[in-house]
Amino acid sequence: MKTLHGKLFLLVALLVFALGALALFLQARSFRSYELAMTQALNESLARSLVDEYFSDFASRPETGRNIEAKFHRLMTVNPDIELYLVTPNGRLTAYTAPPSEIRRQRIDVRPLVEFLSGRSAFPAFADDPKSPGRQKIFSAAWLDPERHESGFLYVILGGAEYDAVAHRFQGGFLLHGALTVLGIGVVAALIAAFFVLTTLTARLRRLARSMDAFRASQFREPVPVSVTAESGGDELDRLARTYNGMVVHIQMQIEEIARTNAARRELIASVSHDLRTPLASLRGYLETLVMKENLPAQDRRAYLEIAFRQSETLNRLIEELFELAKLEEIEARIAKEPLQLSELVQDVLQKFRLVAQQKKIALEGEFMPAAPLVQGDVATLERMLDNLLENAIRHTDTGGRIIVSVAMQAGQVRLEVADTGSGIPAEDLPHIFERFYRVDRARNAGASGSGLGLAIAKRIVELHGGTISVRSELGIGTCLIVDLPIIPPA
């Protein structure tokens, strides 16, 4: 009984037996009530007939106790299943057929007798049994003198002690045998029906359990979907099966995401180790040279120090970008957004980079849509994104080249484009340029420096603002980075 099917069947069996026992009890009670009502109805006029035949002159000529006992004895001989009592109007017993030692009460409540004689009683009607205090029995009653009620009653108990003993023996056997037969047939039929119904209902649960066990045995790598009767609606088991199927897909996606995350983490560690090792080795080499060669000329010493300083700046920039990317990639990353005009922010950033562009003799131009719609964004992070895009464009644009930054409306969004006339990016490298530490040095300037995190940071900032970033590039012509940001709907 460890399975759900067995437990449900056991519960149903217990309920069936309990209901059967209750039905047997109620049947016995109803049969007994029916029997008593029939007996009382058939003997309703018995007391009146006995008064007319044996006690017609009792009121005018009271009989002696010996004569009453003789009549009672004769009546008991003819009909031994009744008990006779003469009762005064206040309920006191004056004569009776039972031995005096068996009488336990000398007074009874006469109200049931009065109601019986008035015709207001509903059968079966009960009155006190003088032999058993607290017990009542069916009866028949009659006035000894209908004209003079003070003469009392003839109180006839239907079914005395002998009748009770015989009836209990025979009725118990017949009733028990018949009831048990009916109950047994009903219980067997109910259990058979319950077994097939429960088997049908739990079949889908068993299939679901087998699918879950198989999914777990495969280390959650090979999902075993469960069929459902309908894509929507259905009963609780259908909803459970649909939830399980969705959960399987979600778990599989999470496992794949974890695998990708682990691979990316290993790649990140390898990339960080490589990118940190190069400037650290260079920095250490020049510092060791300065320590070991104390007689270096001042000009060489200054050159070594400048190189070591630049390498330390490279390390510092790489570490800061790693921390920034880690902070932006947190699940709970939140930015403080506010309405802003993207064109104004772009103009401010262009002014910041004009001197760098002039030193490299690169033309830095801006094209702005007048009265462009507002976007909801964080000024600091969007400025960081623009810095990264412009730094990337300047780094990979040759002297005499051109960079154009434009802001316009496109398909209900504000579009920012940073286009340069650099060497371009090979098509096979385009899907990877937003990955961390990815650099296309062989296709662009071989001497260009950078951590490979700038575009990854820019992409994460755009995603946090609900936008998208993409790239368009041709070898020998140039590259265009495209950012689309949602506008603020008009009030």
Short mmCIF file of N, CA and C in Angstrom, two decimals, residues 11 110 119 134 143 182 186 213 253 264 270 288 296 316 328 330 338 376 387 419 484:
data_model
loop_
_atom_site.label_atom_id
_atom_site.label_comp_id
_atom_site.label_asym_id
_atom_site.label_seq_id
_atom_site.Cartn_x
_atom_site.Cartn_y
_atom_site.Cartn_z
N LEU A 11 -8.51 3.59 1.20
CA LEU A 11 -9.42 4.60 1.75
C LEU A 11 -10.84 4.38 1.27
N VAL A 110 -49.24 8.50 32.49
CA VAL A 110 -50.46 8.17 31.75
C VAL A 110 -50.68 9.09 30.55
N GLY A 119 -56.57 9.64 19.96
CA GLY A 119 -56.29 9.50 18.53
C GLY A 119 -55.22 10.42 18.01
N GLY A 134 -37.15 3.41 32.91
CA GLY A 134 -36.42 4.08 31.84
C GLY A 134 -36.66 3.49 30.47
N TRP A 143 -60.27 2.84 28.24
CA TRP A 143 -60.90 3.19 29.51
C TRP A 143 -61.71 1.99 29.99
N VAL A 182 -26.98 -8.56 1.40
CA VAL A 182 -27.09 -7.34 0.58
C VAL A 182 -25.84 -6.49 0.72
N GLY A 186 -23.18 -5.44 -2.22
CA GLY A 186 -22.92 -4.03 -2.48
C GLY A 186 -21.47 -3.65 -2.30
N ASP A 213 10.85 10.24 -13.09
CA ASP A 213 11.97 9.36 -12.71
C ASP A 213 12.98 9.24 -13.84
N MET A 253 16.59 24.54 -20.15
CA MET A 253 17.17 25.83 -20.54
C MET A 253 18.13 26.34 -19.47
N ALA A 264 31.71 30.25 -20.24
CA ALA A 264 32.10 31.66 -20.32
C ALA A 264 33.00 32.04 -19.15
N ALA A 270 40.55 32.53 -18.38
CA ALA A 270 41.69 32.41 -19.29
C ALA A 270 42.03 33.75 -19.94
N GLU A 288 62.39 45.61 -12.90
CA GLU A 288 63.60 44.86 -12.57
C GLU A 288 64.83 45.47 -13.23
N LEU A 296 71.91 53.42 -15.27
CA LEU A 296 71.23 53.74 -16.53
C LEU A 296 71.23 55.24 -16.77
N ASN A 316 45.12 49.07 -14.60
CA ASN A 316 44.06 49.74 -13.85
C ASN A 316 42.78 49.83 -14.66
N LEU A 328 27.33 45.56 -13.79
CA LEU A 328 26.23 45.69 -14.74
C LEU A 328 25.54 44.37 -15.02
N GLU A 330 24.94 41.98 -12.89
CA GLU A 330 24.19 41.45 -11.76
C GLU A 330 22.72 41.40 -12.11
N GLU A 338 15.73 58.63 -16.03
CA GLU A 338 15.02 59.90 -16.06
C GLU A 338 14.87 60.32 -17.51
N GLN A 376 14.02 57.40 -21.84
CA GLN A 376 14.11 57.20 -20.39
C GLN A 376 15.43 56.49 -20.11
N ASP A 387 31.00 56.76 -24.56
CA ASP A 387 32.46 56.80 -24.45
C ASP A 387 33.08 55.55 -25.05
N ALA A 419 29.41 55.65 -36.93
CA ALA A 419 29.99 55.08 -38.15
C ALA A 419 31.41 55.60 -38.33
N ASP A 484 19.42 51.24 -30.69
CA ASP A 484 18.01 51.65 -30.71
C ASP A 484 17.49 51.68 -29.29
#
